[in-house]
mmCIF file of C-alpha atoms in Angstrom:
data_model
loop_
_atom_site.group_PDB
_atom_site.id
_atom_site.type_symbol
_atom_site.label_atom_id
_atom_site.label_comp_id
_atom_site.label_asym_id
_atom_site.label_seq_id
_atom_site.Cartn_x
_atom_site.Cartn_y
_atom_site.Cartn_z
ATOM 1 C CA MET G 28 -15.458 9.755 -11.533
ATOM 2 C CA GLN G 29 -17.061 9.473 -7.625
ATOM 3 C CA ILE G 30 -17.769 5.755 -6.913
ATOM 4 C CA ILE G 31 -19.971 5.880 -3.297
ATOM 5 C CA ASN G 32 -18.732 2.847 -1.951
ATOM 6 C CA VAL G 33 -15.405 3.151 -2.506
ATOM 7 C CA GLN G 34 -15.531 6.761 -0.786
ATOM 8 C CA PHE G 35 -17.051 5.039 2.373
ATOM 9 C CA LEU G 36 -14.397 2.395 2.234
ATOM 10 C CA ARG G 37 -11.891 5.360 2.108
ATOM 11 C CA ALA G 38 -13.528 7.095 5.045
ATOM 12 C CA ILE G 39 -12.973 3.760 7.129
ATOM 13 C CA ALA G 40 -9.797 3.555 6.265
ATOM 14 C CA ALA G 41 -8.953 6.857 6.987
ATOM 15 C CA LEU G 42 -10.477 6.504 10.474
ATOM 16 C CA LEU G 43 -8.561 3.135 11.040
ATOM 17 C CA VAL G 44 -5.128 4.760 10.625
ATOM 18 C CA VAL G 45 -6.186 7.956 12.582
ATOM 19 C CA PHE G 46 -7.431 6.274 15.541
ATOM 20 C CA TYR G 47 -4.263 3.855 15.282
ATOM 21 C CA HIS G 48 -1.944 6.794 15.403
ATOM 22 C CA THR G 49 -3.618 8.574 18.018
ATOM 23 C CA SER G 50 -3.387 5.285 20.241
ATOM 24 C CA VAL G 51 -0.140 4.851 19.850
ATOM 25 C CA GLN G 52 0.502 8.771 21.081
ATOM 26 C CA PHE G 53 -1.857 7.946 23.741
ATOM 27 C CA ILE G 54 0.075 5.254 25.223
ATOM 28 C CA VAL G 55 2.936 7.313 24.803
ATOM 29 C CA VAL G 56 1.706 10.033 27.155
ATOM 30 C CA GLY G 57 0.613 7.664 29.507
ATOM 31 C CA GLY G 58 -2.930 7.021 28.794
ATOM 32 C CA ASP G 59 -4.894 3.884 30.315
ATOM 33 C CA THR G 60 -6.391 1.945 26.929
ATOM 34 C CA SER G 61 -7.861 -0.623 28.312
ATOM 35 C CA GLY G 62 -11.495 -0.991 27.812
ATOM 36 C CA ASN G 63 -11.741 1.841 25.334
ATOM 37 C CA ILE G 64 -11.578 2.629 21.747
ATOM 38 C CA PHE G 65 -7.947 2.659 21.620
ATOM 39 C CA SER G 66 -7.103 -0.730 22.864
ATOM 40 C CA PHE G 67 -9.616 -2.211 20.440
ATOM 41 C CA VAL G 68 -7.995 -0.248 17.415
ATOM 42 C CA SER G 69 -4.457 -0.137 18.372
ATOM 43 C CA THR G 70 -4.472 -3.813 17.351
ATOM 44 C CA PHE G 71 -5.709 -3.639 14.063
ATOM 45 C CA GLY G 72 -6.020 -0.095 12.969
ATOM 46 C CA TYR G 73 -3.045 -0.314 11.013
ATOM 47 C CA ILE G 74 -5.010 -2.239 8.020
ATOM 48 C CA GLY G 75 -6.539 0.788 6.992
ATOM 49 C CA VAL G 76 -2.955 1.388 5.054
ATOM 50 C CA ASP G 77 -3.659 -2.258 3.356
ATOM 51 C CA ILE G 78 -7.110 -1.386 2.860
ATOM 52 C CA PHE G 79 -6.077 2.163 0.803
ATOM 53 C CA PHE G 80 -3.722 0.095 -0.998
ATOM 54 C CA VAL G 81 -6.142 -2.568 -2.432
ATOM 55 C CA ILE G 82 -8.174 0.843 -3.567
ATOM 56 C CA SER G 83 -5.965 2.341 -5.171
ATOM 57 C CA GLY G 84 -5.050 -0.515 -7.043
ATOM 58 C CA TYR G 85 -8.919 -0.582 -8.122
ATOM 59 C CA ILE G 86 -9.311 3.116 -8.890
ATOM 60 C CA MET G 87 -5.891 2.837 -10.722
ATOM 61 C CA TRP G 88 -8.075 0.148 -12.911
ATOM 62 C CA ILE G 89 -11.293 1.842 -13.140
ATOM 63 C CA SER G 90 -9.915 5.287 -14.074
ATOM 64 C CA THR G 91 -7.661 4.375 -17.076
ATOM 65 C CA GLN G 92 -10.042 2.475 -19.176
ATOM 66 C CA ASN G 93 -9.916 5.242 -21.708
ATOM 67 C CA THR G 94 -6.296 6.024 -21.049
ATOM 68 C CA LYS G 95 -3.654 4.873 -23.723
ATOM 69 C CA GLY G 96 -0.699 5.591 -25.519
ATOM 70 C CA PHE G 97 2.195 7.899 -24.588
ATOM 71 C CA LYS G 98 -0.123 11.208 -24.154
ATOM 72 C CA GLY G 99 -2.281 9.349 -21.937
ATOM 73 C CA ALA G 100 0.778 7.986 -19.830
ATOM 74 C CA ILE G 101 1.901 11.821 -19.603
ATOM 75 C CA SER G 102 -1.069 12.894 -18.792
ATOM 76 C CA PHE G 103 -1.758 10.172 -16.086
ATOM 77 C CA ILE G 104 1.738 10.748 -14.452
ATOM 78 C CA TYR G 105 1.186 14.193 -14.473
ATOM 79 C CA SER G 106 -1.864 14.252 -12.517
ATOM 80 C CA ARG G 107 -0.523 11.179 -10.222
ATOM 81 C CA LEU G 108 2.685 13.214 -9.143
ATOM 82 C CA THR G 109 0.930 16.667 -8.693
ATOM 83 C CA ARG G 110 -1.637 14.839 -6.898
ATOM 84 C CA ILE G 111 0.981 13.045 -4.454
ATOM 85 C CA TYR G 112 3.626 15.853 -4.172
ATOM 86 C CA LEU G 113 1.990 18.907 -3.768
ATOM 87 C CA THR G 114 0.528 17.816 -0.643
ATOM 88 C CA TYR G 115 3.486 16.230 0.580
ATOM 89 C CA TRP G 116 5.907 18.734 0.143
ATOM 90 C CA PHE G 117 3.427 21.126 2.131
ATOM 91 C CA PHE G 118 3.287 18.973 5.104
ATOM 92 C CA LEU G 119 7.042 18.083 5.175
ATOM 93 C CA ALA G 120 7.876 21.817 5.395
ATOM 94 C CA MET G 121 5.605 22.262 7.862
ATOM 95 C CA MET G 122 6.775 19.652 10.034
ATOM 96 C CA TYR G 123 10.332 20.585 9.351
ATOM 97 C CA TYR G 124 9.282 23.891 10.108
ATOM 98 C CA PHE G 125 8.033 22.919 13.805
ATOM 99 C CA TYR G 126 9.822 20.200 14.807
ATOM 100 C CA HIS G 127 13.434 21.710 13.286
ATOM 101 C CA LYS G 128 14.959 18.135 12.845
ATOM 102 C CA SER G 129 18.457 17.587 12.078
ATOM 103 C CA LEU G 130 19.199 16.544 8.909
ATOM 104 C CA GLU G 131 22.018 14.385 9.604
ATOM 105 C CA ASN G 132 20.498 11.061 10.068
ATOM 106 C CA PHE G 133 18.029 11.427 6.806
ATOM 107 C CA ASP G 134 18.104 11.300 3.287
ATOM 108 C CA VAL G 135 17.214 14.968 2.769
ATOM 109 C CA LEU G 136 16.597 14.420 -1.164
ATOM 110 C CA GLY G 137 15.161 10.889 -0.726
ATOM 111 C CA SER G 138 12.460 12.753 1.374
ATOM 112 C CA VAL G 139 11.898 15.368 -0.828
ATOM 113 C CA PHE G 140 11.046 13.208 -3.894
ATOM 114 C CA LEU G 141 10.457 9.773 -1.820
ATOM 115 C CA THR G 142 12.993 7.790 -2.921
ATOM 116 C CA ALA G 143 14.969 7.142 0.455
ATOM 117 C CA THR G 144 15.634 3.672 0.417
ATOM 118 C CA SER G 145 14.521 2.953 3.987
ATOM 119 C CA SER G 146 11.396 4.750 5.706
ATOM 120 C CA THR G 147 13.815 5.628 8.788
ATOM 121 C CA LYS G 148 15.494 7.979 6.323
ATOM 122 C CA LEU G 149 12.520 9.842 5.499
ATOM 123 C CA LEU G 150 12.206 13.029 7.423
ATOM 124 C CA LEU G 151 8.463 12.440 7.488
ATOM 125 C CA GLN G 152 8.406 8.543 8.238
ATOM 126 C CA VAL G 153 4.872 8.090 7.897
ATOM 127 C CA ALA G 154 5.396 9.068 4.029
ATOM 128 C CA TRP G 155 6.536 5.771 3.261
ATOM 129 C CA THR G 156 3.022 4.869 2.548
ATOM 130 C CA LEU G 157 3.493 7.539 -0.669
ATOM 131 C CA GLN G 158 6.461 5.343 -1.505
ATOM 132 C CA TYR G 159 4.814 2.356 -2.544
ATOM 133 C CA GLU G 160 1.720 4.919 -3.836
ATOM 134 C CA LEU G 161 4.362 6.398 -6.283
ATOM 135 C CA TYR G 162 5.906 3.112 -7.470
ATOM 136 C CA PHE G 163 2.748 1.887 -8.298
ATOM 137 C CA TYR G 164 1.409 4.863 -10.058
ATOM 138 C CA MET G 165 4.547 4.685 -11.956
ATOM 139 C CA PHE G 166 4.485 0.844 -12.830
ATOM 140 C CA PHE G 167 0.391 1.652 -14.012
ATOM 141 C CA ALA G 168 2.263 4.170 -16.247
ATOM 142 C CA LEU G 169 4.444 1.632 -17.978
ATOM 143 C CA LEU G 170 1.494 -0.439 -18.675
ATOM 144 C CA LEU G 171 -0.605 2.218 -20.420
ATOM 145 C CA PHE G 172 2.322 1.491 -23.358
ATOM 146 C CA PHE G 173 0.409 -1.841 -23.897
ATOM 147 C CA PRO G 174 -2.718 -2.545 -25.504
ATOM 148 C CA ARG G 175 -5.341 -3.119 -22.932
ATOM 149 C CA ARG G 176 -5.989 -6.298 -23.574
ATOM 150 C CA TYR G 177 -2.347 -7.272 -22.251
ATOM 151 C CA PHE G 178 -2.857 -5.828 -18.877
ATOM 152 C CA MET G 179 -4.389 -8.377 -17.150
ATOM 153 C CA LYS G 180 -1.574 -10.998 -18.558
ATOM 154 C CA ILE G 181 1.051 -8.502 -17.628
ATOM 155 C CA LEU G 182 -0.729 -7.853 -13.943
ATOM 156 C CA LEU G 183 -0.823 -11.656 -13.182
ATOM 157 C CA THR G 184 2.778 -12.506 -14.401
ATOM 158 C CA VAL G 185 4.142 -9.958 -12.218
ATOM 159 C CA PHE G 186 2.024 -10.733 -9.025
ATOM 160 C CA ALA G 187 3.099 -14.706 -9.623
ATOM 161 C CA LEU G 188 6.856 -13.311 -9.902
ATOM 162 C CA ILE G 189 6.575 -11.764 -6.591
ATOM 163 C CA VAL G 190 4.878 -14.366 -5.313
ATOM 164 C CA ALA G 191 7.725 -16.799 -6.105
ATOM 165 C CA ILE G 192 10.283 -14.574 -4.945
ATOM 166 C CA GLN G 193 8.410 -13.948 -1.531
ATOM 167 C CA ILE G 194 7.801 -17.553 -1.047
ATOM 168 C CA TYR G 195 12.165 -17.978 -1.794
ATOM 169 C CA GLY G 196 12.494 -15.053 0.402
ATOM 170 C CA VAL G 197 10.515 -16.693 3.603
ATOM 171 C CA MET G 198 11.734 -20.403 2.916
ATOM 172 C CA HIS G 199 15.471 -19.615 2.503
ATOM 173 C CA ILE G 200 16.337 -16.462 4.016
ATOM 174 C CA ASP G 201 13.749 -15.800 6.704
ATOM 175 C CA THR G 202 13.286 -12.236 5.332
ATOM 176 C CA TYR G 203 10.477 -11.187 7.781
ATOM 177 C CA ALA G 204 12.009 -12.323 10.930
ATOM 178 C CA LYS G 205 13.102 -9.818 13.566
ATOM 179 C CA ASP G 206 16.980 -9.983 13.078
ATOM 180 C CA VAL G 207 16.906 -10.768 9.546
ATOM 181 C CA LEU G 208 14.188 -7.860 8.366
ATOM 182 C CA ASN G 209 16.332 -4.726 9.055
ATOM 183 C CA GLY G 210 19.228 -5.787 6.602
ATOM 184 C CA ALA G 211 16.684 -7.496 4.382
ATOM 185 C CA SER G 212 17.467 -6.372 0.379
ATOM 186 C CA THR G 213 14.745 -4.079 -0.916
ATOM 187 C CA LEU G 214 14.294 -6.523 -3.463
ATOM 188 C CA TYR G 215 12.164 -8.278 -0.592
ATOM 189 C CA THR G 216 11.007 -5.365 1.230
ATOM 190 C CA PHE G 217 10.095 -2.950 -1.004
ATOM 191 C CA TRP G 218 10.456 -3.864 -4.937
ATOM 192 C CA THR G 219 8.562 -7.291 -4.379
ATOM 193 C CA SER G 220 6.820 -6.467 -1.402
ATOM 194 C CA PRO G 221 3.565 -7.919 -0.097
ATOM 195 C CA PHE G 222 2.120 -4.614 -0.375
ATOM 196 C CA VAL G 223 2.714 -4.630 -4.092
ATOM 197 C CA LEU G 224 0.176 -7.614 -4.009
ATOM 198 C CA GLU G 225 -2.661 -5.223 -2.647
ATOM 199 C CA PHE G 226 -2.226 -3.144 -5.156
ATOM 200 C CA LEU G 227 -2.461 -5.550 -7.599
ATOM 201 C CA PHE G 228 -5.450 -7.512 -6.107
ATOM 202 C CA GLY G 229 -7.398 -4.078 -5.924
ATOM 203 C CA SER G 230 -6.610 -3.991 -9.988
ATOM 204 C CA PHE G 231 -8.145 -7.773 -10.166
ATOM 205 C CA VAL G 232 -10.945 -6.601 -8.118
ATOM 206 C CA GLY G 233 -11.420 -3.505 -10.311
ATOM 207 C CA TYR G 234 -11.225 -6.185 -13.574
ATOM 208 C CA TYR G 235 -13.557 -8.483 -12.116
ATOM 209 C CA PHE G 236 -16.514 -6.085 -11.429
ATOM 210 C CA ASP G 237 -15.618 -4.454 -14.955
ATOM 211 C CA LYS G 238 -16.487 -7.783 -16.546
ATOM 212 C CA ARG G 239 -18.754 -9.551 -14.276
ATOM 213 C CA ARG G 240 -20.211 -7.095 -11.610
ATOM 214 C CA ILE G 241 -21.097 -8.998 -8.844
ATOM 215 C CA LYS G 242 -21.854 -12.619 -10.269
ATOM 216 C CA TYR G 243 -20.590 -15.351 -8.153
ATOM 217 C CA LEU G 244 -19.638 -12.210 -5.371
ATOM 218 C CA ILE G 245 -21.063 -14.621 -2.386
ATOM 219 C CA PRO G 246 -18.584 -17.724 -3.080
ATOM 220 C CA ILE G 247 -15.798 -15.590 -3.936
ATOM 221 C CA VAL G 248 -16.447 -13.169 -0.354
ATOM 222 C CA LEU G 249 -16.520 -16.190 1.784
ATOM 223 C CA ILE G 250 -13.167 -17.474 -0.010
ATOM 224 C CA ILE G 251 -11.423 -14.503 0.587
ATOM 225 C CA ALA G 252 -13.107 -14.454 4.691
ATOM 226 C CA ILE G 253 -11.596 -18.143 4.991
ATOM 227 C CA LEU G 254 -8.155 -17.500 3.470
ATOM 228 C CA LEU G 255 -7.765 -14.566 5.563
ATOM 229 C CA MET G 256 -8.856 -16.424 8.859
ATOM 230 C CA LEU G 257 -6.423 -19.376 7.976
ATOM 231 C CA SER G 258 -3.403 -16.625 7.501
ATOM 232 C CA ILE G 259 -4.103 -14.749 10.544
ATOM 233 C CA ALA G 260 -4.060 -18.305 12.317
ATOM 234 C CA TYR G 261 -0.817 -19.202 10.258
ATOM 235 C CA GLN G 262 0.908 -15.966 11.224
ATOM 236 C CA SER G 263 -0.137 -16.213 15.056
ATOM 237 C CA HIS G 264 1.020 -19.527 15.617
ATOM 238 C CA TYR G 265 3.927 -20.111 13.288
ATOM 239 C CA MET G 266 5.549 -16.785 12.537
ATOM 240 C CA ASP G 267 5.592 -15.422 16.363
ATOM 241 C CA SER G 268 2.586 -12.880 15.730
ATOM 242 C CA SER G 269 4.856 -10.895 13.241
ATOM 243 C CA TYR G 270 2.428 -10.045 11.280
ATOM 244 C CA VAL G 271 -0.279 -9.084 13.199
ATOM 245 C CA GLU G 272 1.756 -6.996 15.516
ATOM 246 C CA GLY G 273 2.572 -4.917 12.478
ATOM 247 C CA TYR G 274 6.004 -4.943 13.709
ATOM 248 C CA TYR G 275 7.506 -5.003 9.859
ATOM 249 C CA LEU G 276 6.345 -1.734 9.139
#
């Protein structure tokens, strides 16, 4: 099923990611980023990944409308795993062949199957995004064993639980402080990461458009825009620009 608007949004997200990584390499080789597209995109281009995560959640909700039970879950898992692994293994092999990286400081099996506990242990470190995709696919596969009428209740419960855990982490552990983050538990940095909320939010969007289409769309867009501006202001002034800079990646 092709959804034109989603494909268009995917293209924008892909271009943001490409320009962001290109800008990093441009700076490394001594390029001047002042007054060009690299300086513009390098400050926020990484949000392309966040857009992809929201899209994935949306697609999961829409594409599983007629999928249920054990057979449906197995078929879903097979199609998603082959989509991730076959392409990923090709590029992993190409990267290893051309760059001849030493395997000493990497989790080899974790790199092959995307189960490494830290992105720094991945041979192809940009594959950390696929770890989240894989995580969400497996979560949604488990969801398929339940009647669909319970899906939204489960998703909302998980969303609230993750928010509660993250609030506790920020308030009591200061999880995302630069001197704390590297040693923080994977409970905060992966299993209940804010990135997971993006997938869940995408599913909420899918549910909304599935049920109500564009009713109340303008007020919702305005509320989201206001919340986005407030979050950026908060992160900029009270969190030492940590999220804005994207250092946590």
